[in-house]
Each structure stands twice: as structure tokens, then as C-alpha cells.
Amino acid sequence: AQSVTQLGSHVSVSEGALVLLRCNYSSSVPPYLFWYVQYPNQGLQLLLKYTSAATLVKGINGFEAEFKKSETSFHLTKPSAHMSDAAEYFCAVSVPTGTASKLTFGTGTRLQVTL
Amino acid sequence: DGGITQSPKYLFRKEGQNVTLSCEQNLNHDAMYWYRQDPGQGLRLIYYSQIVNDFQKGDIAEGYSVSREKKESFPLTVTSAQKNPTAFYLCASSRSYSYNEQFFGPGTRLTVL
């Protein structure tokens, strides 16, 4: 079975600083990987996804993530944080085998952006 | 605009009562999902449906029931058998069960009084 681990349940950065949210995955077959963002009391919005094409994936709002098979990682980065980036971020994995594309989510990382 | 709607946004229930959460999508998606979200636990899958008139249990189906009589609708009933129903419930859909990208509704926050 596949799983993801998000290191750090809370991350705080200053506005304009680099954002780095960590995600490591476990999967017996090449996975699909996702980052979602959730604002308070709202649903999840897809930021970006890796589906075995380019290993550096660019998403919305200036975020990007790099798939590193050797490190089983899919960390999310943004060069310069903005106050509007404050939210909870979820990493998720699925395994594209037949109809089994069920998403397994990490426990989330809450990003705080300070002035 | 295409999307997923969930209603109500907030729901209060007395202990021992069943309650039904609505989920509707106009994306023409075949697959639909229900998740439960608790602080610090991420999202856990309750039920999913690949096509109309078919659904399967997810990881935490006990105390919940669903139906899928129409393609666009996937209501979730929280029964009195669910011991700790207070949570945020999210509905999602995808083009098909073999297509990986899921789209989420705005959620329903259920509180048991």
C-alpha cells in the first residue's frame, strides 16, 4: 500500500522568504503525486501533480515541486512567500494500476506567513 | 460554471439522529468520493463510487451509508452508529476512477450536540 509522510505539521516563514514543505512517499510502483491547498473552512484545490512526465512540476500561484525517486520525495517550494499563501497544504499519492487510483493523503502542513 | 456543491455548509445534529449530507456535481464525472477530515489526521476515505448504482467502502465506512442513483448526486448519510461524527466532510469527483485528478467541493461541517 502507498503512503505519504509530511514532515512538520506547522511551518512559519516571513513574507518574501522561501517556502519549503516536505513530502516523502512510499509506493511499490511508480506513483502519481499531488499537492493540494486548503483555505479555512473550504475544500481542497489542486496546486500541482506529477504523473511520470517531467520531474520538475510547476503549479498555480508560483508553486513548484520536484519528484526525486532516489529520495522518495516530492517537496513543495515557492521562492517568495506571500501573505495569501497562508493555508494548509496536503501531499497525496495514488498508484495508477488499473482502476485503483485512490488518493492517500498526508496529515497536512499548516503554513503561516508573517510580516 | 461547472463544479461540486455540498449542502448544507454547517449542520448540527442531536445524538441518535441520522443526517444526510448532499453532494452534487455538474462536471459529468463518473467517479465520486466522500472524505472525512479531522484536525491533524488529513483526509480519510469513507466511500467511493466508480459509476452510477455502484459504490464501495473506503477506509472508515462504519456508521456511514451512501447511494448513487444519479450520476451527478452522491449523498452521504451519517447514522447513529457513527460514534464520533463531528468532523468536516468533503465530497470529490473525478472524470473516472482510473483518472487521478480529483476535484473537491466546499465541505460540510457536522457538529453533534
PDB file of C-alpha atoms in Angstrom, chain A:
ATOM      1  CA  ALA A   1       0.000   0.000   0.000  1.00  0.00           C
ATOM      2  CA  GLN A   2       1.147   3.518  -0.683  1.00  0.00           C
ATOM      3  CA  SER A   3       1.588   6.262   1.899  1.00  0.00           C
ATOM      4  CA  VAL A   4       2.903   9.795   2.307  1.00  0.00           C
ATOM      5  CA  THR A   5       4.615  11.494   5.201  1.00  0.00           C
ATOM      6  CA  GLN A   6       4.597  15.254   5.583  1.00  0.00           C
ATOM      7  CA  LEU A   7       7.384  16.472   7.831  1.00  0.00           C
ATOM      8  CA  GLY A   8       6.289  19.339  10.030  1.00  0.00           C
ATOM      9  CA  SER A   9       2.656  19.937  10.878  1.00  0.00           C
ATOM     10  CA  HIS A  10       3.308  23.686  11.132  1.00  0.00           C
ATOM     11  CA  VAL A  11       5.746  25.805   9.148  1.00  0.00           C
ATOM     12  CA  SER A  12       6.223  29.542   9.641  1.00  0.00           C
ATOM     13  CA  VAL A  13       8.026  31.805   7.168  1.00  0.00           C
ATOM     14  CA  SER A  14       8.397  35.533   6.728  1.00  0.00           C
ATOM     15  CA  GLU A  15       6.763  37.248   3.786  1.00  0.00           C
ATOM     16  CA  GLY A  16       9.214  37.160   0.881  1.00  0.00           C
ATOM     17  CA  ALA A  17      11.121  34.144   2.226  1.00  0.00           C
ATOM     18  CA  LEU A  18      11.440  30.738   0.607  1.00  0.00           C
ATOM     19  CA  VAL A  19       8.639  28.268   1.261  1.00  0.00           C
ATOM     20  CA  LEU A  20       9.643  24.602   1.582  1.00  0.00           C
ATOM     21  CA  LEU A  21       7.064  21.990   2.542  1.00  0.00           C
ATOM     22  CA  ARG A  22       8.329  18.425   2.756  1.00  0.00           C
ATOM     23  CA  CYS A  23       6.648  15.274   1.491  1.00  0.00           C
ATOM     24  CA  ASN A  24       8.066  11.757   1.325  1.00  0.00           C
ATOM     25  CA  TYR A  25       6.190   8.879  -0.208  1.00  0.00           C
ATOM     26  CA  SER A  26       6.190   5.128  -0.084  1.00  0.00           C
ATOM     27  CA  SER A  27       4.995   3.090  -3.035  1.00  0.00           C
ATOM     28  CA  SER A  28       5.841  -0.276  -4.526  1.00  0.00           C
ATOM     29  CA  VAL A  29       5.218   1.004  -8.060  1.00  0.00           C
ATOM     30  CA  PRO A  30       5.851   4.371  -9.715  1.00  0.00           C
ATOM     31  CA  PRO A  31       3.352   6.727  -8.127  1.00  0.00           C
ATOM     32  CA  TYR A  32       1.348   9.746  -9.089  1.00  0.00           C
ATOM     33  CA  LEU A  33       1.906  12.590  -6.584  1.00  0.00           C
ATOM     34  CA  PHE A  34      -0.159  15.654  -5.798  1.00  0.00           C
ATOM     35  CA  TRP A  35      -0.124  18.797  -3.719  1.00  0.00           C
ATOM     36  CA  TYR A  36      -3.423  20.335  -2.651  1.00  0.00           C
ATOM     37  CA  VAL A  37      -4.073  23.581  -0.751  1.00  0.00           C
ATOM     38  CA  GLN A  38      -6.938  24.198   1.656  1.00  0.00           C
ATOM     39  CA  TYR A  39      -8.016  27.579   2.994  1.00  0.00           C
ATOM     40  CA  PRO A  40     -10.009  27.679   6.259  1.00  0.00           C
ATOM     41  CA  ASN A  41     -13.421  26.021   6.031  1.00  0.00           C
ATOM     42  CA  GLN A  42     -13.042  25.381   2.311  1.00  0.00           C
ATOM     43  CA  GLY A  43     -12.456  22.412   0.058  1.00  0.00           C
ATOM     44  CA  LEU A  44      -9.141  21.361  -1.446  1.00  0.00           C
ATOM     45  CA  GLN A  45      -7.685  22.927  -4.564  1.00  0.00           C
ATOM     46  CA  LEU A  46      -5.104  21.170  -6.699  1.00  0.00           C
ATOM     47  CA  LEU A  47      -1.774  23.037  -6.783  1.00  0.00           C
ATOM     48  CA  LEU A  48       0.153  20.639  -8.993  1.00  0.00           C
ATOM     49  CA  LYS A  49       0.597  16.990  -9.866  1.00  0.00           C
ATOM     50  CA  TYR A  50       3.314  14.609 -11.026  1.00  0.00           C
ATOM     51  CA  THR A  51       2.243  11.866 -13.408  1.00  0.00           C
ATOM     52  CA  SER A  52       5.569  10.457 -14.643  1.00  0.00           C
ATOM     53  CA  ALA A  53       6.377  13.189 -17.138  1.00  0.00           C
ATOM     54  CA  ALA A  54       8.808  15.987 -16.209  1.00  0.00           C
ATOM     55  CA  THR A  55      10.241  15.596 -12.709  1.00  0.00           C
ATOM     56  CA  LEU A  56      10.029  19.351 -12.011  1.00  0.00           C
ATOM     57  CA  VAL A  57       6.371  20.275 -11.910  1.00  0.00           C
ATOM     58  CA  LYS A  58       5.096  23.829 -11.933  1.00  0.00           C
ATOM     59  CA  GLY A  59       1.751  24.637 -10.432  1.00  0.00           C
ATOM     60  CA  ILE A  60      -0.509  27.544  -9.693  1.00  0.00           C
ATOM     61  CA  ASN A  61       0.330  30.577  -7.543  1.00  0.00           C
ATOM     62  CA  GLY A  62       4.084  30.241  -8.192  1.00  0.00           C
ATOM     63  CA  PHE A  63       4.494  26.852  -6.513  1.00  0.00           C
ATOM     64  CA  GLU A  64       6.583  24.024  -7.885  1.00  0.00           C
ATOM     65  CA  ALA A  65       7.670  20.565  -6.761  1.00  0.00           C
ATOM     66  CA  GLU A  66      10.401  18.169  -7.815  1.00  0.00           C
ATOM     67  CA  PHE A  67       9.979  14.411  -7.937  1.00  0.00           C
ATOM     68  CA  LYS A  68      13.139  12.718  -6.652  1.00  0.00           C
ATOM     69  CA  LYS A  69      12.897   8.964  -6.954  1.00  0.00           C
ATOM     70  CA  SER A  70      16.207   8.323  -5.181  1.00  0.00           C
ATOM     71  CA  GLU A  71      14.973  10.257  -2.140  1.00  0.00           C
ATOM     72  CA  THR A  72      11.298   9.210  -2.478  1.00  0.00           C
ATOM     73  CA  SER A  73      10.444  12.864  -2.068  1.00  0.00           C
ATOM     74  CA  PHE A  74       8.119  15.414  -3.627  1.00  0.00           C
ATOM     75  CA  HIS A  75       8.812  18.643  -1.745  1.00  0.00           C
ATOM     76  CA  LEU A  76       6.794  21.777  -2.486  1.00  0.00           C
ATOM     77  CA  THR A  77       8.596  25.094  -2.894  1.00  0.00           C
ATOM     78  CA  LYS A  78       7.886  28.726  -3.648  1.00  0.00           C
ATOM     79  CA  PRO A  79      10.701  31.288  -3.943  1.00  0.00           C
ATOM     80  CA  SER A  80       8.910  34.125  -2.178  1.00  0.00           C
ATOM     81  CA  ALA A  81       6.059  33.712   0.286  1.00  0.00           C
ATOM     82  CA  HIS A  82       3.034  35.959   0.196  1.00  0.00           C
ATOM     83  CA  MET A  83       0.529  36.534   2.967  1.00  0.00           C
ATOM     84  CA  SER A  84      -2.140  34.898   0.804  1.00  0.00           C
ATOM     85  CA  ASP A  85      -0.171  31.618   0.872  1.00  0.00           C
ATOM     86  CA  ALA A  86      -1.174  31.036   4.491  1.00  0.00           C
ATOM     87  CA  ALA A  87      -3.211  27.833   4.353  1.00  0.00           C
ATOM     88  CA  GLU A  88      -2.971  24.094   4.925  1.00  0.00           C
ATOM     89  CA  TYR A  89      -1.168  22.005   2.353  1.00  0.00           C
ATOM     90  CA  PHE A  90      -1.693  18.320   1.692  1.00  0.00           C
ATOM     91  CA  CYS A  91       0.518  15.919  -0.197  1.00  0.00           C
ATOM     92  CA  ALA A  92      -1.199  12.889  -1.732  1.00  0.00           C
ATOM     93  CA  VAL A  93      -0.188   9.759  -3.625  1.00  0.00           C
ATOM     94  CA  SER A  94      -2.002   7.393  -5.936  1.00  0.00           C
ATOM     95  CA  VAL A  95      -0.920   4.305  -7.775  1.00  0.00           C
ATOM     96  CA  PRO A  96      -2.050   4.112 -11.388  1.00  0.00           C
ATOM     97  CA  THR A  97      -2.756   0.382 -11.531  1.00  0.00           C
ATOM     98  CA  GLY A  98      -5.967  -0.486 -13.329  1.00  0.00           C
ATOM     99  CA  THR A  99      -8.849   1.249 -11.606  1.00  0.00           C
ATOM    100  CA  ALA A 100      -7.008   1.686  -8.326  1.00  0.00           C
ATOM    101  CA  SER A 101      -6.291   5.406  -8.479  1.00  0.00           C
ATOM    102  CA  LYS A 102      -7.374   6.022  -4.892  1.00  0.00           C
ATOM    103  CA  LEU A 103      -5.703   9.038  -3.309  1.00  0.00           C
ATOM    104  CA  THR A 104      -3.894   8.605   0.007  1.00  0.00           C
ATOM    105  CA  PHE A 105      -3.310  11.880   1.820  1.00  0.00           C
ATOM    106  CA  GLY A 106      -0.678  13.034   4.261  1.00  0.00           C
ATOM    107  CA  THR A 107      -1.684  14.651   7.525  1.00  0.00           C
ATOM    108  CA  GLY A 108      -1.117  18.167   6.215  1.00  0.00           C
ATOM    109  CA  THR A 109       1.211  21.096   6.895  1.00  0.00           C
ATOM    110  CA  ARG A 110      -0.160  24.412   8.047  1.00  0.00           C
ATOM    111  CA  LEU A 111       1.804  27.308   6.560  1.00  0.00           C
ATOM    112  CA  GLN A 112       1.919  30.566   8.483  1.00  0.00           C
ATOM    113  CA  VAL A 113       3.294  33.689   6.770  1.00  0.00           C
ATOM    114  CA  THR A 114       4.425  36.548   8.982  1.00  0.00           C
ATOM    115  CA  LEU A 115       5.289  40.156   8.194  1.00  0.00           C
TER     116      LEU A 115
END
